[in-house]
Amino acid sequence: MAAVSSLAFSAFGQSTDRKVTAPSPRPNFDGIRCRTSFSFTSLRVRVSKISIRCMSAFTDVPTVAETKSNFLNAYKRPIPSIYNTVLQELIVQHHLMRYKKTHRYDAVFALGFVTVFDQLMEGYPSDEDREAIFQSYIRALKEDPNIYRNDAKKLEEWASAQNASSLVSFSSREGEVEGLLKDIAERASSKGSFSYSRFFAIGLFRLLELSNATEPTVLEQLCAALNINKRSVDRDLDVYRNLLSKLVQAKELLKEYVDREKKKREERVESQKASEAVAKCLGDYQYAGR
């Protein structure tokens, strides 16, 4: 028993001795505490940076109301309701596209918007006012209207010189527009670096239209070359066609209304002239009878 007890105490003593002679556990604890403290400090730093970025992004992005106010302040002349209603809806959609996190301006997007704007504003009473509205609209979104116009014109000229085959094979050629399309295809192939929009779809449609590439398969091939979902394009083009159809009907009604009001004004003028002529005749008759 004594031996066992002695062995037991001896083992315990050896264990105790080893603990005593071993490095103090305090440095290890300090090390752990230091790492834990560093981890929390890093977390606090990261959270702070994220908060700063979020606050910065929030304060930098204007609200829809501010964008609409910018437009109304830039163009103060009255706009006929049929055009103004569509413009107000359009600028809301454009604002949401413009300030989307993944949005990046490109020439196809510009072509799509310019196409929509010009078709919606076709028949506006004054060409000068129509262009002033365009300038005010784009500047309200804090962008350059001249860049939109120039890029749209550049793509229109390029597409007019293409056919169905050359349009979809842009990736095999060199050139300024070909480079723009290659960049779009590259960004669209990776998630998070490309933001598809309805204006982009209309821009594609305009390229096909100018290239006289009317076969449905060409759109499919072009979407594949650009890494764009064709079903999304088809859906948005259907919406666009319906919008144009309704707008044409509304403009016809407006034209009928304007013509009717013009005719009424002319009739009032003629009636006034007739009344004045009768009054003059009566006056002359009374004067002659004296």
PDB file of C-alpha atoms in Angstrom:
ATOM      1  CA  MET A   1       0.000   0.000   0.000  1.00  0.00           C
ATOM      2  CA  ALA A   2       2.857   2.281   0.927  1.00  0.00           C
ATOM      3  CA  ALA A   3       4.465   1.560  -2.383  1.00  0.00           C
ATOM      4  CA  VAL A   4       1.272   2.234  -4.207  1.00  0.00           C
ATOM      5  CA  SER A   5       0.739   5.393  -2.204  1.00  0.00           C
ATOM      6  CA  SER A   6       4.285   6.435  -2.771  1.00  0.00           C
ATOM      7  CA  LEU A   7       3.941   5.766  -6.491  1.00  0.00           C
ATOM      8  CA  ALA A   8       0.770   7.669  -6.603  1.00  0.00           C
ATOM      9  CA  PHE A   9       2.177  10.634  -4.799  1.00  0.00           C
ATOM     10  CA  SER A  10       5.368  10.300  -6.788  1.00  0.00           C
ATOM     11  CA  ALA A  11       3.452  10.409 -10.053  1.00  0.00           C
ATOM     12  CA  PHE A  12       1.364  13.297  -8.842  1.00  0.00           C
ATOM     13  CA  GLY A  13       4.508  15.008  -7.635  1.00  0.00           C
ATOM     14  CA  GLN A  14       6.220  14.486 -10.974  1.00  0.00           C
ATOM     15  CA  SER A  15       3.174  15.822 -12.723  1.00  0.00           C
ATOM     16  CA  THR A  16       3.124  18.792 -10.392  1.00  0.00           C
ATOM     17  CA  ASP A  17       6.809  19.353 -10.908  1.00  0.00           C
ATOM     18  CA  ARG A  18       6.402  19.267 -14.641  1.00  0.00           C
ATOM     19  CA  LYS A  19       3.621  21.788 -14.415  1.00  0.00           C
ATOM     20  CA  VAL A  20       5.730  24.023 -12.249  1.00  0.00           C
ATOM     21  CA  THR A  21       8.811  23.765 -14.410  1.00  0.00           C
ATOM     22  CA  ALA A  22       6.822  24.030 -17.635  1.00  0.00           C
ATOM     23  CA  PRO A  23       6.284  27.466 -19.148  1.00  0.00           C
ATOM     24  CA  SER A  24       3.717  29.455 -17.293  1.00  0.00           C
ATOM     25  CA  PRO A  25       0.223  29.105 -18.733  1.00  0.00           C
ATOM     26  CA  ARG A  26      -0.221  32.857 -18.491  1.00  0.00           C
ATOM     27  CA  PRO A  27       1.632  33.653 -21.704  1.00  0.00           C
ATOM     28  CA  ASN A  28      -0.523  31.105 -23.530  1.00  0.00           C
ATOM     29  CA  PHE A  29      -3.633  32.648 -22.050  1.00  0.00           C
ATOM     30  CA  ASP A  30      -2.391  36.075 -22.961  1.00  0.00           C
ATOM     31  CA  GLY A  31      -1.710  34.824 -26.442  1.00  0.00           C
ATOM     32  CA  ILE A  32      -5.209  33.454 -26.746  1.00  0.00           C
ATOM     33  CA  ARG A  33      -6.640  36.608 -25.271  1.00  0.00           C
ATOM     34  CA  CYS A  34      -4.580  38.662 -27.655  1.00  0.00           C
ATOM     35  CA  ARG A  35      -5.818  36.690 -30.633  1.00  0.00           C
ATOM     36  CA  THR A  36      -9.388  36.942 -29.386  1.00  0.00           C
ATOM     37  CA  SER A  37      -8.987  40.657 -28.857  1.00  0.00           C
ATOM     38  CA  PHE A  38      -7.503  41.020 -32.345  1.00  0.00           C
ATOM     39  CA  SER A  39     -10.362  39.084 -33.841  1.00  0.00           C
ATOM     40  CA  PHE A  40     -12.940  41.380 -32.277  1.00  0.00           C
ATOM     41  CA  THR A  41     -10.913  44.432 -33.177  1.00  0.00           C
ATOM     42  CA  SER A  42     -10.724  43.278 -36.793  1.00  0.00           C
ATOM     43  CA  LEU A  43     -14.439  42.612 -36.776  1.00  0.00           C
ATOM     44  CA  ARG A  44     -15.132  46.073 -35.412  1.00  0.00           C
ATOM     45  CA  VAL A  45     -12.898  47.592 -38.081  1.00  0.00           C
ATOM     46  CA  ARG A  46     -14.606  45.635 -40.843  1.00  0.00           C
ATOM     47  CA  VAL A  47     -18.071  46.527 -39.578  1.00  0.00           C
ATOM     48  CA  SER A  48     -17.072  50.179 -39.342  1.00  0.00           C
ATOM     49  CA  LYS A  49     -15.797  50.169 -42.919  1.00  0.00           C
ATOM     50  CA  ILE A  50     -18.964  48.485 -44.178  1.00  0.00           C
ATOM     51  CA  SER A  51     -21.073  51.009 -42.299  1.00  0.00           C
ATOM     52  CA  ILE A  52     -19.093  53.873 -43.773  1.00  0.00           C
ATOM     53  CA  ARG A  53     -19.442  52.469 -47.281  1.00  0.00           C
ATOM     54  CA  CYS A  54     -23.167  51.917 -46.849  1.00  0.00           C
ATOM     55  CA  MET A  55     -23.683  55.391 -45.453  1.00  0.00           C
ATOM     56  CA  SER A  56     -21.599  56.876 -48.238  1.00  0.00           C
ATOM     57  CA  ALA A  57     -23.517  54.980 -50.907  1.00  0.00           C
ATOM     58  CA  PHE A  58     -26.818  55.965 -49.321  1.00  0.00           C
ATOM     59  CA  THR A  59     -25.954  59.644 -49.155  1.00  0.00           C
ATOM     60  CA  ASP A  60     -24.483  59.690 -52.675  1.00  0.00           C
ATOM     61  CA  VAL A  61     -27.507  58.124 -54.382  1.00  0.00           C
ATOM     62  CA  PRO A  62     -30.369  60.597 -54.869  1.00  0.00           C
ATOM     63  CA  THR A  63     -33.968  59.579 -54.353  1.00  0.00           C
ATOM     64  CA  VAL A  64     -36.444  59.206 -57.196  1.00  0.00           C
ATOM     65  CA  ALA A  65     -38.157  62.372 -55.985  1.00  0.00           C
ATOM     66  CA  GLU A  66     -34.876  64.292 -56.205  1.00  0.00           C
ATOM     67  CA  THR A  67     -34.248  63.095 -59.757  1.00  0.00           C
ATOM     68  CA  LYS A  68     -37.759  64.090 -60.825  1.00  0.00           C
ATOM     69  CA  SER A  69     -37.309  67.443 -59.118  1.00  0.00           C
ATOM     70  CA  ASN A  70     -34.009  67.962 -60.968  1.00  0.00           C
ATOM     71  CA  PHE A  71     -35.806  67.406 -64.257  1.00  0.00           C
ATOM     72  CA  LEU A  72     -38.682  69.755 -63.453  1.00  0.00           C
ATOM     73  CA  ASN A  73     -36.265  72.446 -62.289  1.00  0.00           C
ATOM     74  CA  ALA A  74     -34.149  72.094 -65.432  1.00  0.00           C
ATOM     75  CA  TYR A  75     -37.098  72.217 -67.827  1.00  0.00           C
ATOM     76  CA  LYS A  76     -39.692  74.649 -66.544  1.00  0.00           C
ATOM     77  CA  ARG A  77     -41.949  74.925 -69.590  1.00  0.00           C
ATOM     78  CA  PRO A  78     -45.286  73.075 -69.517  1.00  0.00           C
ATOM     79  CA  ILE A  79     -45.334  69.657 -71.218  1.00  0.00           C
ATOM     80  CA  PRO A  80     -48.585  68.288 -72.714  1.00  0.00           C
ATOM     81  CA  SER A  81     -50.024  65.682 -70.365  1.00  0.00           C
ATOM     82  CA  ILE A  82     -49.821  62.815 -72.850  1.00  0.00           C
ATOM     83  CA  TYR A  83     -46.042  63.277 -73.030  1.00  0.00           C
ATOM     84  CA  ASN A  84     -45.498  64.341 -69.435  1.00  0.00           C
ATOM     85  CA  THR A  85     -47.190  61.253 -67.981  1.00  0.00           C
ATOM     86  CA  VAL A  86     -44.977  58.925 -70.006  1.00  0.00           C
ATOM     87  CA  LEU A  87     -41.839  60.946 -69.227  1.00  0.00           C
ATOM     88  CA  GLN A  88     -42.491  60.824 -65.486  1.00  0.00           C
ATOM     89  CA  GLU A  89     -42.901  57.044 -65.580  1.00  0.00           C
ATOM     90  CA  LEU A  90     -39.839  56.701 -67.797  1.00  0.00           C
ATOM     91  CA  ILE A  91     -37.568  58.734 -65.537  1.00  0.00           C
ATOM     92  CA  VAL A  92     -38.573  56.628 -62.521  1.00  0.00           C
ATOM     93  CA  GLN A  93     -37.589  53.422 -64.349  1.00  0.00           C
ATOM     94  CA  HIS A  94     -34.395  55.028 -65.636  1.00  0.00           C
ATOM     95  CA  HIS A  95     -33.476  56.213 -62.136  1.00  0.00           C
ATOM     96  CA  LEU A  96     -33.821  52.681 -60.735  1.00  0.00           C
ATOM     97  CA  MET A  97     -31.641  51.292 -63.542  1.00  0.00           C
ATOM     98  CA  ARG A  98     -29.096  54.099 -63.286  1.00  0.00           C
ATOM     99  CA  TYR A  99     -28.480  53.725 -59.552  1.00  0.00           C
ATOM    100  CA  LYS A 100     -28.617  49.947 -59.386  1.00  0.00           C
ATOM    101  CA  LYS A 101     -25.446  48.648 -57.736  1.00  0.00           C
ATOM    102  CA  THR A 102     -24.380  46.544 -60.734  1.00  0.00           C
ATOM    103  CA  HIS A 103     -25.283  49.121 -63.386  1.00  0.00           C
ATOM    104  CA  ARG A 104     -22.590  50.235 -65.776  1.00  0.00           C
ATOM    105  CA  TYR A 105     -23.293  52.535 -68.696  1.00  0.00           C
ATOM    106  CA  ASP A 106     -22.739  51.131 -72.182  1.00  0.00           C
ATOM    107  CA  ALA A 107     -23.542  52.217 -75.732  1.00  0.00           C
ATOM    108  CA  VAL A 108     -26.275  49.587 -76.282  1.00  0.00           C
ATOM    109  CA  PHE A 109     -28.097  50.886 -73.204  1.00  0.00           C
ATOM    110  CA  ALA A 110     -27.767  54.424 -74.587  1.00  0.00           C
ATOM    111  CA  LEU A 111     -29.079  53.353 -77.994  1.00  0.00           C
ATOM    112  CA  GLY A 112     -32.065  51.711 -76.334  1.00  0.00           C
ATOM    113  CA  PHE A 113     -32.959  54.778 -74.312  1.00  0.00           C
ATOM    114  CA  VAL A 114     -32.495  57.201 -77.219  1.00  0.00           C
ATOM    115  CA  THR A 115     -34.708  54.955 -79.365  1.00  0.00           C
ATOM    116  CA  VAL A 116     -37.437  54.915 -76.715  1.00  0.00           C
ATOM    117  CA  PHE A 117     -37.244  58.655 -76.094  1.00  0.00           C
ATOM    118  CA  ASP A 118     -37.337  59.623 -79.773  1.00  0.00           C
ATOM    119  CA  GLN A 119     -40.281  57.343 -80.494  1.00  0.00           C
ATOM    120  CA  LEU A 120     -42.219  58.465 -77.436  1.00  0.00           C
ATOM    121  CA  MET A 121     -41.620  62.130 -78.243  1.00  0.00           C
ATOM    122  CA  GLU A 122     -42.289  61.801 -81.970  1.00  0.00           C
ATOM    123  CA  GLY A 123     -44.767  64.435 -83.060  1.00  0.00           C
ATOM    124  CA  TYR A 124     -43.924  66.791 -80.198  1.00  0.00           C
ATOM    125  CA  PRO A 125     -45.025  70.332 -81.143  1.00  0.00           C
ATOM    126  CA  SER A 126     -41.480  71.743 -81.122  1.00  0.00           C
ATOM    127  CA  ASP A 127     -38.239  69.983 -82.134  1.00  0.00           C
ATOM    128  CA  GLU A 128     -36.249  72.514 -80.136  1.00  0.00           C
ATOM    129  CA  ASP A 129     -38.289  71.874 -76.995  1.00  0.00           C
ATOM    130  CA  ARG A 130     -38.051  68.118 -77.511  1.00  0.00           C
ATOM    131  CA  GLU A 131     -34.253  68.255 -77.517  1.00  0.00           C
ATOM    132  CA  ALA A 132     -34.271  70.577 -74.494  1.00  0.00           C
ATOM    133  CA  ILE A 133     -36.403  68.005 -72.662  1.00  0.00           C
ATOM    134  CA  PHE A 134     -33.899  65.279 -73.587  1.00  0.00           C
ATOM    135  CA  GLN A 135     -30.989  67.348 -72.284  1.00  0.00           C
ATOM    136  CA  SER A 136     -32.792  68.157 -69.022  1.00  0.00           C
ATOM    137  CA  TYR A 137     -33.900  64.550 -68.552  1.00  0.00           C
ATOM    138  CA  ILE A 138     -30.403  63.050 -68.847  1.00  0.00           C
ATOM    139  CA  ARG A 139     -28.799  65.765 -66.727  1.00  0.00           C
ATOM    140  CA  ALA A 140     -31.397  65.109 -64.019  1.00  0.00           C
ATOM    141  CA  LEU A 141     -29.833  61.640 -63.777  1.00  0.00           C
ATOM    142  CA  LYS A 142     -26.377  63.260 -63.485  1.00  0.00           C
ATOM    143  CA  GLU A 143     -25.224  61.969 -66.859  1.00  0.00           C
ATOM    144  CA  ASP A 144     -24.085  63.584 -70.109  1.00  0.00           C
ATOM    145  CA  PRO A 145     -26.803  63.813 -72.805  1.00  0.00           C
ATOM    146  CA  ASN A 146     -24.196  64.341 -75.532  1.00  0.00           C
ATOM    147  CA  ILE A 147     -22.555  61.008 -74.699  1.00  0.00           C
ATOM    148  CA  TYR A 148     -25.935  59.293 -75.047  1.00  0.00           C
ATOM    149  CA  ARG A 149     -26.580  60.895 -78.427  1.00  0.00           C
ATOM    150  CA  ASN A 150     -23.065  60.301 -79.766  1.00  0.00           C
ATOM    151  CA  ASP A 151     -22.911  56.657 -78.674  1.00  0.00           C
ATOM    152  CA  ALA A 152     -26.369  55.957 -80.079  1.00  0.00           C
ATOM    153  CA  LYS A 153     -25.397  57.536 -83.402  1.00  0.00           C
ATOM    154  CA  LYS A 154     -22.157  55.541 -83.490  1.00  0.00           C
ATOM    155  CA  LEU A 155     -24.019  52.241 -83.043  1.00  0.00           C
ATOM    156  CA  GLU A 156     -26.692  53.198 -85.568  1.00  0.00           C
ATOM    157  CA  GLU A 157     -24.068  53.949 -88.215  1.00  0.00           C
ATOM    158  CA  TRP A 158     -22.232  50.714 -87.458  1.00  0.00           C
ATOM    159  CA  ALA A 159     -25.383  48.560 -87.505  1.00  0.00           C
ATOM    160  CA  SER A 160     -26.530  50.098 -90.795  1.00  0.00           C
ATOM    161  CA  ALA A 161     -23.380  48.695 -92.422  1.00  0.00           C
ATOM    162  CA  GLN A 162     -23.952  45.164 -91.044  1.00  0.00           C
ATOM    163  CA  ASN A 163     -26.026  42.180 -92.051  1.00  0.00           C
ATOM    164  CA  ALA A 164     -27.335  39.267 -90.002  1.00  0.00           C
ATOM    165  CA  SER A 165     -24.117  37.282 -90.337  1.00  0.00           C
ATOM    166  CA  SER A 166     -21.669  40.088 -89.533  1.00  0.00           C
ATOM    167  CA  LEU A 167     -23.821  41.342 -86.661  1.00  0.00           C
ATOM    168  CA  VAL A 168     -23.708  38.104 -84.681  1.00  0.00           C
ATOM    169  CA  SER A 169     -20.037  37.407 -85.485  1.00  0.00           C
ATOM    170  CA  PHE A 170     -18.737  40.648 -83.937  1.00  0.00           C
ATOM    171  CA  SER A 171     -16.438  38.726 -81.582  1.00  0.00           C
ATOM    172  CA  SER A 172     -14.284  37.528 -84.487  1.00  0.00           C
ATOM    173  CA  ARG A 173     -13.508  41.051 -85.705  1.00  0.00           C
ATOM    174  CA  GLU A 174     -11.690  44.130 -84.472  1.00  0.00           C
ATOM    175  CA  GLY A 175     -13.165  47.613 -84.242  1.00  0.00           C
ATOM    176  CA  GLU A 176     -14.481  50.189 -81.797  1.00  0.00           C
ATOM    177  CA  VAL A 177     -18.063  48.923 -81.677  1.00  0.00           C
ATOM    178  CA  GLU A 178     -16.920  45.306 -81.806  1.00  0.00           C
ATOM    179  CA  GLY A 179     -14.769  46.053 -78.754  1.00  0.00           C
ATOM    180  CA  LEU A 180     -17.758  47.528 -76.914  1.00  0.00           C
ATOM    181  CA  LEU A 181     -19.841  44.435 -77.652  1.00  0.00           C
ATOM    182  CA  LYS A 182     -17.009  42.118 -76.568  1.00  0.00           C
ATOM    183  CA  ASP A 183     -16.744  43.986 -73.277  1.00  0.00           C
ATOM    184  CA  ILE A 184     -20.490  43.572 -72.702  1.00  0.00           C
ATOM    185  CA  ALA A 185     -20.279  39.849 -73.497  1.00  0.00           C
ATOM    186  CA  GLU A 186     -17.382  39.410 -71.083  1.00  0.00           C
ATOM    187  CA  ARG A 187     -19.134  41.234 -68.264  1.00  0.00           C
ATOM    188  CA  ALA A 188     -22.434  39.453 -68.904  1.00  0.00           C
ATOM    189  CA  SER A 189     -20.698  36.081 -68.627  1.00  0.00           C
ATOM    190  CA  SER A 190     -19.672  36.802 -65.020  1.00  0.00           C
ATOM    191  CA  LYS A 191     -22.302  37.356 -62.352  1.00  0.00           C
ATOM    192  CA  GLY A 192     -22.412  40.709 -60.631  1.00  0.00           C
ATOM    193  CA  SER A 193     -20.606  42.784 -63.258  1.00  0.00           C
ATOM    194  CA  PHE A 194     -23.463  43.312 -65.724  1.00  0.00           C
ATOM    195  CA  SER A 195     -26.945  44.688 -65.176  1.00  0.00           C
ATOM    196  CA  TYR A 196     -29.474  43.749 -67.842  1.00  0.00           C
ATOM    197  CA  SER A 197     -32.258  46.269 -68.456  1.00  0.00           C
ATOM    198  CA  ARG A 198     -35.196  46.960 -70.738  1.00  0.00           C
ATOM    199  CA  PHE A 199     -33.281  49.753 -72.465  1.00  0.00           C
ATOM    200  CA  PHE A 200     -30.533  47.258 -73.281  1.00  0.00           C
ATOM    201  CA  ALA A 201     -33.088  44.913 -74.875  1.00  0.00           C
ATOM    202  CA  ILE A 202     -34.459  47.751 -77.002  1.00  0.00           C
ATOM    203  CA  GLY A 203     -30.907  48.657 -78.011  1.00  0.00           C
ATOM    204  CA  LEU A 204     -30.422  45.096 -79.293  1.00  0.00           C
ATOM    205  CA  PHE A 205     -33.707  45.305 -81.173  1.00  0.00           C
ATOM    206  CA  ARG A 206     -32.568  48.546 -82.809  1.00  0.00           C
ATOM    207  CA  LEU A 207     -29.304  46.916 -83.925  1.00  0.00           C
ATOM    208  CA  LEU A 208     -31.271  44.097 -85.563  1.00  0.00           C
ATOM    209  CA  GLU A 209     -33.651  46.570 -87.175  1.00  0.00           C
ATOM    210  CA  LEU A 210     -30.864  48.660 -88.704  1.00  0.00           C
ATOM    211  CA  SER A 211     -29.048  45.537 -89.913  1.00  0.00           C
ATOM    212  CA  ASN A 212     -32.215  44.266 -91.629  1.00  0.00           C
ATOM    213  CA  ALA A 213     -31.819  41.085 -89.588  1.00  0.00           C
ATOM    214  CA  THR A 214     -35.485  40.271 -89.103  1.00  0.00           C
ATOM    215  CA  GLU A 215     -35.225  36.494 -88.695  1.00  0.00           C
ATOM    216  CA  PRO A 216     -36.049  35.358 -85.134  1.00  0.00           C
ATOM    217  CA  THR A 217     -32.965  33.129 -85.098  1.00  0.00           C
ATOM    218  CA  VAL A 218     -30.679  36.164 -85.440  1.00  0.00           C
ATOM    219  CA  LEU A 219     -31.865  37.595 -82.116  1.00  0.00           C
ATOM    220  CA  GLU A 220     -31.230  34.225 -80.511  1.00  0.00           C
ATOM    221  CA  GLN A 221     -27.702  34.103 -81.943  1.00  0.00           C
ATOM    222  CA  LEU A 222     -26.960  37.687 -80.901  1.00  0.00           C
ATOM    223  CA  CYS A 223     -28.156  37.033 -77.341  1.00  0.00           C
ATOM    224  CA  ALA A 224     -25.979  33.921 -77.195  1.00  0.00           C
ATOM    225  CA  ALA A 225     -22.946  35.864 -78.450  1.00  0.00           C
ATOM    226  CA  LEU A 226     -23.527  38.525 -75.775  1.00  0.00           C
ATOM    227  CA  ASN A 227     -24.330  35.976 -73.020  1.00  0.00           C
ATOM    228  CA  ILE A 228     -27.777  37.542 -72.546  1.00  0.00           C
ATOM    229  CA  ASN A 229     -30.932  35.643 -71.570  1.00  0.00           C
ATOM    230  CA  LYS A 230     -33.132  35.682 -74.684  1.00  0.00           C
ATOM    231  CA  ARG A 231     -36.343  35.074 -72.735  1.00  0.00           C
ATOM    232  CA  SER A 232     -35.796  38.308 -70.818  1.00  0.00           C
ATOM    233  CA  VAL A 233     -35.223  40.152 -74.089  1.00  0.00           C
ATOM    234  CA  ASP A 234     -38.375  38.680 -75.663  1.00  0.00           C
ATOM    235  CA  ARG A 235     -40.439  39.663 -72.625  1.00  0.00           C
ATOM    236  CA  ASP A 236     -39.183  43.246 -72.583  1.00  0.00           C
ATOM    237  CA  LEU A 237     -39.596  43.680 -76.332  1.00  0.00           C
ATOM    238  CA  ASP A 238     -43.232  42.564 -76.027  1.00  0.00           C
ATOM    239  CA  VAL A 239     -43.773  45.206 -73.336  1.00  0.00           C
ATOM    240  CA  TYR A 240     -42.092  47.804 -75.539  1.00  0.00           C
ATOM    241  CA  ARG A 241     -44.241  46.963 -78.571  1.00  0.00           C
ATOM    242  CA  ASN A 242     -47.414  47.161 -76.488  1.00  0.00           C
ATOM    243  CA  LEU A 243     -46.325  50.524 -75.116  1.00  0.00           C
ATOM    244  CA  LEU A 244     -45.695  51.882 -78.606  1.00  0.00           C
ATOM    245  CA  SER A 245     -49.066  50.602 -79.802  1.00  0.00           C
ATOM    246  CA  LYS A 246     -50.870  52.350 -76.942  1.00  0.00           C
ATOM    247  CA  LEU A 247     -48.855  55.499 -77.500  1.00  0.00           C
ATOM    248  CA  VAL A 248     -49.781  55.588 -81.190  1.00  0.00           C
ATOM    249  CA  GLN A 249     -53.455  55.328 -80.247  1.00  0.00           C
ATOM    250  CA  ALA A 250     -53.081  58.064 -77.646  1.00  0.00           C
ATOM    251  CA  LYS A 251     -51.341  60.349 -80.144  1.00  0.00           C
ATOM    252  CA  GLU A 252     -54.117  59.777 -82.667  1.00  0.00           C
ATOM    253  CA  LEU A 253     -56.671  60.790 -80.048  1.00  0.00           C
ATOM    254  CA  LEU A 254     -54.563  63.828 -79.205  1.00  0.00           C
ATOM    255  CA  LYS A 255     -54.335  64.796 -82.874  1.00  0.00           C
ATOM    256  CA  GLU A 256     -58.101  64.478 -83.249  1.00  0.00           C
ATOM    257  CA  TYR A 257     -58.564  66.641 -80.161  1.00  0.00           C
ATOM    258  CA  VAL A 258     -56.113  69.274 -81.424  1.00  0.00           C
ATOM    259  CA  ASP A 259     -57.747  69.309 -84.870  1.00  0.00           C
ATOM    260  CA  ARG A 260     -61.185  69.602 -83.297  1.00  0.00           C
ATOM    261  CA  GLU A 261     -60.108  72.472 -81.057  1.00  0.00           C
ATOM    262  CA  LYS A 262     -58.412  74.166 -83.990  1.00  0.00           C
ATOM    263  CA  LYS A 263     -61.590  73.884 -86.021  1.00  0.00           C
ATOM    264  CA  LYS A 264     -63.601  75.337 -83.133  1.00  0.00           C
ATOM    265  CA  ARG A 265     -61.201  78.268 -82.872  1.00  0.00           C
ATOM    266  CA  GLU A 266     -61.444  78.874 -86.602  1.00  0.00           C
ATOM    267  CA  GLU A 267     -65.237  78.737 -86.400  1.00  0.00           C
ATOM    268  CA  ARG A 268     -65.209  81.216 -83.509  1.00  0.00           C
ATOM    269  CA  VAL A 269     -62.931  83.515 -85.481  1.00  0.00           C
ATOM    270  CA  GLU A 270     -65.181  83.262 -88.540  1.00  0.00           C
ATOM    271  CA  SER A 271     -68.234  83.864 -86.370  1.00  0.00           C
ATOM    272  CA  GLN A 272     -66.568  86.897 -84.833  1.00  0.00           C
ATOM    273  CA  LYS A 273     -65.660  88.231 -88.263  1.00  0.00           C
ATOM    274  CA  ALA A 274     -69.230  87.687 -89.460  1.00  0.00           C
ATOM    275  CA  SER A 275     -70.599  89.507 -86.412  1.00  0.00           C
ATOM    276  CA  GLU A 276     -68.222  92.376 -86.977  1.00  0.00           C
ATOM    277  CA  ALA A 277     -69.210  92.517 -90.660  1.00  0.00           C
ATOM    278  CA  VAL A 278     -72.913  92.570 -89.772  1.00  0.00           C
ATOM    279  CA  ALA A 279     -72.329  95.271 -87.179  1.00  0.00           C
ATOM    280  CA  LYS A 280     -70.378  97.312 -89.707  1.00  0.00           C
ATOM    281  CA  CYS A 281     -73.139  96.944 -92.306  1.00  0.00           C
ATOM    282  CA  LEU A 282     -75.755  98.013 -89.785  1.00  0.00           C
ATOM    283  CA  GLY A 283     -73.619 100.960 -88.816  1.00  0.00           C
ATOM    284  CA  ASP A 284     -73.154 101.977 -92.436  1.00  0.00           C
ATOM    285  CA  TYR A 285     -76.903 101.579 -93.084  1.00  0.00           C
ATOM    286  CA  GLN A 286     -77.812 103.724 -90.098  1.00  0.00           C
ATOM    287  CA  TYR A 287     -75.273 106.343 -91.132  1.00  0.00           C
ATOM    288  CA  ALA A 288     -76.601 106.400 -94.717  1.00  0.00           C
ATOM    289  CA  GLY A 289     -80.195 106.839 -93.491  1.00  0.00           C
ATOM    290  CA  ARG A 290     -79.429 110.055 -91.657  1.00  0.00           C
TER     291      ARG A 290
END
